[in-house]
Amino acid sequence: MSRLPALDWLDLSDNELSGPLPAFPAAVRWIDLSNNRLAGALELPAPAADSERLLVLLNLASNKLSGSLPASVTSFAPHLSFLDLSHNSLSGSLDAFAAALAPTNQLLQVNLSHNKLTGEVPGRMAILAAVRPVMVTMKDGHTPVHRILDLSNNELQGVFPSWIITNLPLLAVSCKCSIGISLDASRLTCPAAVRHASRKTQDLLRGFDHLQCVSEANGNKQQVPIWQLVSRSYRYTSREQRKQQLASLQAHGHRRHGKLSGGAVAGIVLAVVGSV
């Protein structure tokens, strides 16, 4: 393949290719080797010093690649905009990948789902073009209409990235594009402190109701949509706390008015539950 220096487009997807990744010509702009049996480490050598790698799309999804996600993935192709490494066996943290990101990166669509990645989501990933609230124009002048960051179905854990909560409303307003962000809600805890946002921002975040984090209180866990975190009225209470609140309200009602009616009790239940 390295003997084809003028190769511009390579699509060998949906075959039974095996072995390690081949060397790619510096001039190739589109590489799709998805749905094969390529195995081994994800090694992507940088181009020669006197040439510029023009690669825009790299799709290696559904292979048997293993090992860590190296820094070379983000550094070897400055114009890379579409990266799909989903459905492999990549492991380790995202630290090297994030550390190598340039502020001017053009990674508009990144799919790392269905791997074995571990650790926390690095804060530096906030500069990914996929989640950055700026207009990005590719080298050929094209402006993509989709932004994607998919980290789901891995083993990532820690705190839900607060920069996603901050960037999403700005991105939704500025890029006029469709946005797809996926993480595993059950593995990420809610940030301890999130700045309250306007009603408009809350409404924008409601469009991403699937983005949730785990809030904990008294040993109990509950998944909470991120839009609730920026609401001034939001205050998480555990099931046990809600029971205590209900018992307190019922006792107070007995003292003041005697036994409460069933309708009044139902109203208290709704009020307590609705305050979450």
Tab-separated table of C-alpha atoms in Angstrom:
chain	number	residue	atom	x	y	z
A	1	MET	CA	0.000	0.000	0.000
A	2	SER	CA	2.913	2.334	0.654
A	3	ARG	CA	3.801	1.904	-3.030
A	4	LEU	CA	0.661	3.874	-3.973
A	5	PRO	CA	1.739	7.415	-3.016
A	6	ALA	CA	-1.108	9.052	-4.972
A	7	LEU	CA	-3.855	6.927	-3.386
A	8	ASP	CA	-6.665	9.236	-2.239
A	9	TRP	CA	-9.481	6.919	-1.138
A	10	LEU	CA	-9.165	3.448	0.416
A	11	ASP	CA	-12.263	1.393	1.232
A	12	LEU	CA	-11.658	-2.268	2.073
A	13	SER	CA	-14.437	-2.560	4.619
A	14	ASP	CA	-16.532	-5.703	5.169
A	15	ASN	CA	-13.867	-8.206	4.205
A	16	GLU	CA	-11.796	-10.745	6.116
A	17	LEU	CA	-8.497	-8.895	6.195
A	18	SER	CA	-6.264	-10.012	9.050
A	19	GLY	CA	-2.927	-9.155	10.569
A	20	PRO	CA	-1.600	-5.800	11.794
A	21	LEU	CA	-2.498	-2.417	10.374
A	22	PRO	CA	-0.694	-1.622	7.114
A	23	ALA	CA	1.311	1.542	6.488
A	24	PHE	CA	-0.797	4.250	4.866
A	25	PRO	CA	0.354	6.615	2.100
A	26	ALA	CA	0.620	10.214	3.313
A	27	ALA	CA	-1.686	11.495	0.547
A	28	VAL	CA	-4.662	9.244	1.330
A	29	ARG	CA	-7.657	11.214	2.659
A	30	TRP	CA	-10.200	8.485	3.398
A	31	ILE	CA	-9.466	5.085	4.999
A	32	ASP	CA	-12.230	2.599	5.792
A	33	LEU	CA	-11.053	-0.806	7.001
A	34	SER	CA	-14.032	-1.487	9.240
A	35	ASN	CA	-15.547	-4.940	9.732
A	36	ASN	CA	-12.407	-6.960	9.177
A	37	ARG	CA	-10.116	-9.034	11.389
A	38	LEU	CA	-7.223	-6.648	11.789
A	39	ALA	CA	-5.473	-7.274	15.082
A	40	GLY	CA	-2.655	-6.039	17.240
A	41	ALA	CA	-1.749	-2.632	18.590
A	42	LEU	CA	-3.055	0.606	17.157
A	43	GLU	CA	0.196	1.980	15.746
A	44	LEU	CA	-0.121	4.976	13.445
A	45	PRO	CA	3.265	6.328	12.389
A	46	ALA	CA	3.651	10.012	11.607
A	47	PRO	CA	4.359	10.993	7.967
A	48	ALA	CA	7.831	11.926	6.797
A	49	ALA	CA	9.100	15.336	7.844
A	50	ASP	CA	8.874	16.661	4.288
A	51	SER	CA	5.240	15.611	3.754
A	52	GLU	CA	1.857	16.427	5.281
A	53	ARG	CA	-0.669	13.738	6.067
A	54	LEU	CA	-4.015	14.682	4.505
A	55	LEU	CA	-6.135	12.029	6.178
A	56	VAL	CA	-9.678	13.235	6.997
A	57	LEU	CA	-11.491	9.965	7.826
A	58	LEU	CA	-10.188	6.865	9.620
A	59	ASN	CA	-12.656	4.044	10.241
A	60	LEU	CA	-11.233	0.945	11.935
A	61	ALA	CA	-14.433	-0.102	13.678
A	62	SER	CA	-15.289	-3.750	14.294
A	63	ASN	CA	-11.834	-5.261	14.163
A	64	LYS	CA	-9.685	-6.943	16.805
A	65	LEU	CA	-7.384	-4.101	17.690
A	66	SER	CA	-6.061	-4.168	21.237
A	67	GLY	CA	-3.743	-2.330	23.577
A	68	SER	CA	-3.875	1.299	24.612
A	69	LEU	CA	-5.137	4.320	22.720
A	70	PRO	CA	-1.830	6.038	21.849
A	71	ALA	CA	-1.066	9.730	21.412
A	72	SER	CA	-0.345	9.083	17.740
A	73	VAL	CA	-4.078	8.713	17.066
A	74	THR	CA	-4.531	12.450	17.490
A	75	SER	CA	-1.101	13.666	16.422
A	76	PHE	CA	-0.379	11.760	13.232
A	77	ALA	CA	-3.047	13.471	11.093
A	78	PRO	CA	-3.709	17.175	11.807
A	79	HIS	CA	-6.727	17.284	9.448
A	80	LEU	CA	-8.451	14.186	10.834
A	81	SER	CA	-12.159	14.933	11.324
A	82	PHE	CA	-13.836	11.515	11.518
A	83	LEU	CA	-12.435	8.803	13.794
A	84	ASP	CA	-14.234	5.508	14.458
A	85	LEU	CA	-12.452	2.910	16.601
A	86	SER	CA	-15.605	1.375	18.056
A	87	HIS	CA	-16.129	-2.356	18.623
A	88	ASN	CA	-12.508	-3.278	19.237
A	89	SER	CA	-10.636	-4.332	22.394
A	90	LEU	CA	-8.763	-1.125	23.135
A	91	SER	CA	-7.932	-0.740	26.820
A	92	GLY	CA	-6.294	1.638	29.262
A	93	SER	CA	-7.009	5.296	29.867
A	94	LEU	CA	-7.788	8.201	27.562
A	95	ASP	CA	-4.952	10.295	29.029
A	96	ALA	CA	-2.427	9.957	26.188
A	97	PHE	CA	-5.119	10.511	23.561
A	98	ALA	CA	-6.333	13.676	25.310
A	99	ALA	CA	-2.859	15.028	26.065
A	100	ALA	CA	-1.928	14.926	22.363
A	101	LEU	CA	-4.979	16.919	21.253
A	102	ALA	CA	-4.045	20.198	19.614
A	103	PRO	CA	-6.249	23.240	20.331
A	104	THR	CA	-6.802	23.444	16.568
A	105	ASN	CA	-7.870	19.800	16.171
A	106	GLN	CA	-10.685	19.098	13.705
A	107	LEU	CA	-12.053	15.917	15.280
A	108	LEU	CA	-15.750	16.488	14.719
A	109	GLN	CA	-16.859	12.876	15.088
A	110	VAL	CA	-15.169	10.518	17.547
A	111	ASN	CA	-16.556	7.059	18.260
A	112	LEU	CA	-14.633	5.031	20.847
A	113	SER	CA	-17.613	3.012	22.062
A	114	HIS	CA	-17.643	-0.734	22.774
A	115	ASN	CA	-14.038	-1.049	23.921
A	116	LYS	CA	-12.429	-1.646	27.314
A	117	LEU	CA	-11.272	1.875	28.109
A	118	THR	CA	-10.850	2.664	31.792
A	119	GLY	CA	-10.225	5.613	34.092
A	120	GLU	CA	-11.857	9.038	34.017
A	121	VAL	CA	-12.789	11.217	31.057
A	122	PRO	CA	-9.898	13.745	30.903
A	123	GLY	CA	-10.757	17.425	31.161
A	124	ARG	CA	-8.549	18.177	28.147
A	125	MET	CA	-11.074	16.421	25.915
A	126	ALA	CA	-13.113	19.607	26.241
A	127	ILE	CA	-11.055	20.985	23.338
A	128	LEU	CA	-12.286	18.272	20.969
A	129	ALA	CA	-13.883	19.925	17.956
A	130	ALA	CA	-16.815	17.544	18.473
A	131	VAL	CA	-17.830	19.414	21.638
A	132	ARG	CA	-16.205	22.806	21.121
A	133	PRO	CA	-18.721	25.634	20.606
A	134	VAL	CA	-17.041	27.023	17.477
A	135	MET	CA	-17.677	26.694	13.766
A	136	VAL	CA	-15.219	24.255	12.199
A	137	THR	CA	-14.528	24.277	8.473
A	138	MET	CA	-12.614	21.379	6.987
A	139	LYS	CA	-9.642	21.723	4.668
A	140	ASP	CA	-11.863	21.366	1.579
A	141	GLY	CA	-14.217	24.115	2.790
A	142	HIS	CA	-16.954	21.667	3.834
A	143	THR	CA	-18.807	22.261	7.098
A	144	PRO	CA	-20.093	18.966	8.591
A	145	VAL	CA	-23.612	18.876	9.986
A	146	HIS	CA	-23.023	16.281	12.722
A	147	ARG	CA	-20.958	16.396	15.923
A	148	ILE	CA	-20.403	13.063	17.664
A	149	LEU	CA	-18.583	11.948	20.812
A	150	ASP	CA	-19.428	8.374	21.772
A	151	LEU	CA	-17.638	6.902	24.793
A	152	SER	CA	-20.392	4.479	25.763
A	153	ASN	CA	-19.999	0.787	26.546
A	154	ASN	CA	-16.553	1.093	28.072
A	155	GLU	CA	-15.368	0.891	31.679
A	156	LEU	CA	-14.894	4.621	32.188
A	157	GLN	CA	-15.845	5.956	35.601
A	158	GLY	CA	-15.376	8.925	37.888
A	159	VAL	CA	-17.178	12.257	37.702
A	160	PHE	CA	-19.416	13.227	34.785
A	161	PRO	CA	-17.449	15.833	32.757
A	162	SER	CA	-18.725	19.265	33.802
A	163	TRP	CA	-17.364	20.718	30.553
A	164	ILE	CA	-20.017	18.776	28.655
A	165	ILE	CA	-22.698	20.524	30.707
A	166	THR	CA	-21.027	23.885	30.007
A	167	ASN	CA	-20.272	23.380	26.314
A	168	LEU	CA	-23.447	21.680	25.118
A	169	PRO	CA	-25.811	24.700	25.211
A	170	LEU	CA	-23.192	26.920	23.531
A	171	LEU	CA	-22.535	24.270	20.887
A	172	ALA	CA	-26.249	23.766	20.213
A	173	VAL	CA	-26.672	27.490	19.549
A	174	SER	CA	-23.501	28.132	17.561
A	175	CYS	CA	-23.026	25.181	15.214
A	176	LYS	CA	-26.591	24.684	13.904
A	177	CYS	CA	-25.857	20.971	13.669
A	178	SER	CA	-27.044	17.685	15.092
A	179	ILE	CA	-25.157	16.632	18.222
A	180	GLY	CA	-24.694	13.115	19.511
A	181	ILE	CA	-22.914	12.572	22.839
A	182	SER	CA	-23.039	9.235	24.660
A	183	LEU	CA	-21.536	8.120	27.959
A	184	ASP	CA	-22.376	5.391	30.443
A	185	ALA	CA	-24.609	7.143	32.970
A	186	SER	CA	-24.458	4.364	35.547
A	187	ARG	CA	-20.673	4.683	35.932
A	188	LEU	CA	-20.328	8.467	36.263
A	189	THR	CA	-21.211	10.405	39.408
A	190	CYS	CA	-22.665	13.913	39.249
A	191	PRO	CA	-20.308	16.881	39.714
A	192	ALA	CA	-20.308	18.251	43.249
A	193	ALA	CA	-21.019	21.815	42.130
A	194	VAL	CA	-22.603	22.979	38.884
A	195	ARG	CA	-23.399	26.604	38.158
A	196	HIS	CA	-27.118	27.321	37.872
A	197	ALA	CA	-28.252	28.171	34.359
A	198	SER	CA	-31.038	30.148	32.736
A	199	ARG	CA	-34.342	28.611	31.725
A	200	LYS	CA	-33.230	28.741	28.077
A	201	THR	CA	-30.074	26.768	28.872
A	202	GLN	CA	-32.085	24.231	30.832
A	203	ASP	CA	-34.435	23.803	27.871
A	204	LEU	CA	-31.466	23.240	25.548
A	205	LEU	CA	-30.047	20.598	27.883
A	206	ARG	CA	-33.442	18.881	28.084
A	207	GLY	CA	-32.827	17.849	24.487
A	208	PHE	CA	-30.067	15.600	25.849
A	209	ASP	CA	-32.200	13.857	28.443
A	210	HIS	CA	-30.236	10.623	27.880
A	211	LEU	CA	-27.136	12.264	29.372
A	212	GLN	CA	-27.337	11.391	33.028
A	213	CYS	CA	-25.114	10.932	36.052
A	214	VAL	CA	-25.424	9.155	39.378
A	215	SER	CA	-26.304	11.233	42.414
A	216	GLU	CA	-25.674	9.666	45.802
A	217	ALA	CA	-27.205	10.398	49.183
A	218	ASN	CA	-27.076	8.253	52.319
A	219	GLY	CA	-25.764	5.319	50.341
A	220	ASN	CA	-28.607	5.470	47.794
A	221	LYS	CA	-28.020	6.102	44.114
A	222	GLN	CA	-30.239	7.714	41.515
A	223	GLN	CA	-29.583	8.605	37.891
A	224	VAL	CA	-30.264	12.263	37.224
A	225	PRO	CA	-30.501	14.021	33.822
A	226	ILE	CA	-27.802	16.687	33.580
A	227	TRP	CA	-30.348	19.417	32.821
A	228	GLN	CA	-31.645	19.044	36.359
A	229	LEU	CA	-28.219	19.820	37.781
A	230	VAL	CA	-28.328	23.402	36.473
A	231	SER	CA	-31.815	24.067	37.829
A	232	ARG	CA	-32.007	26.342	40.875
A	233	SER	CA	-34.743	24.167	42.328
A	234	TYR	CA	-32.753	20.957	42.012
A	235	ARG	CA	-31.864	19.199	45.253
A	236	TYR	CA	-31.366	15.467	45.336
A	237	THR	CA	-32.988	13.563	48.181
A	238	SER	CA	-32.705	9.848	48.738
A	239	ARG	CA	-35.706	7.549	49.081
A	240	GLU	CA	-35.090	7.361	52.834
A	241	GLN	CA	-35.019	11.159	53.097
A	242	ARG	CA	-38.320	11.388	51.204
A	243	LYS	CA	-39.887	8.890	53.618
A	244	GLN	CA	-38.679	10.956	56.557
A	245	GLN	CA	-40.070	14.126	54.967
A	246	LEU	CA	-43.433	12.443	54.423
A	247	ALA	CA	-43.556	11.123	57.997
A	248	SER	CA	-42.701	14.567	59.314
A	249	LEU	CA	-45.442	16.211	57.259
A	250	GLN	CA	-48.000	13.621	58.355
A	251	ALA	CA	-47.059	14.031	62.021
A	252	HIS	CA	-47.304	17.816	61.693
A	253	GLY	CA	-50.734	17.482	60.089
A	254	HIS	CA	-51.948	15.217	62.892
A	255	ARG	CA	-50.881	17.726	65.488
A	256	ARG	CA	-52.581	20.655	63.771
A	257	HIS	CA	-55.718	19.226	62.195
A	258	GLY	CA	-56.121	15.702	63.382
A	259	LYS	CA	-55.945	12.794	60.955
A	260	LEU	CA	-55.289	13.813	57.364
A	261	SER	CA	-57.580	12.627	54.583
A	262	GLY	CA	-56.347	10.245	51.904
A	263	GLY	CA	-56.403	13.070	49.358
A	264	ALA	CA	-54.235	15.258	51.555
A	265	VAL	CA	-51.730	12.456	52.055
A	266	ALA	CA	-51.605	11.897	48.283
A	267	GLY	CA	-50.977	15.622	47.818
A	268	ILE	CA	-48.070	15.488	50.256
A	269	VAL	CA	-46.601	12.470	48.457
A	270	LEU	CA	-46.728	14.284	45.138
A	271	ALA	CA	-45.205	17.394	46.678
A	272	VAL	CA	-42.311	15.466	48.187
A	273	VAL	CA	-41.632	13.440	45.071
A	274	GLY	CA	-41.980	16.494	42.852
A	275	SER	CA	-39.349	18.377	44.832
A	276	VAL	CA	-36.613	16.041	43.602
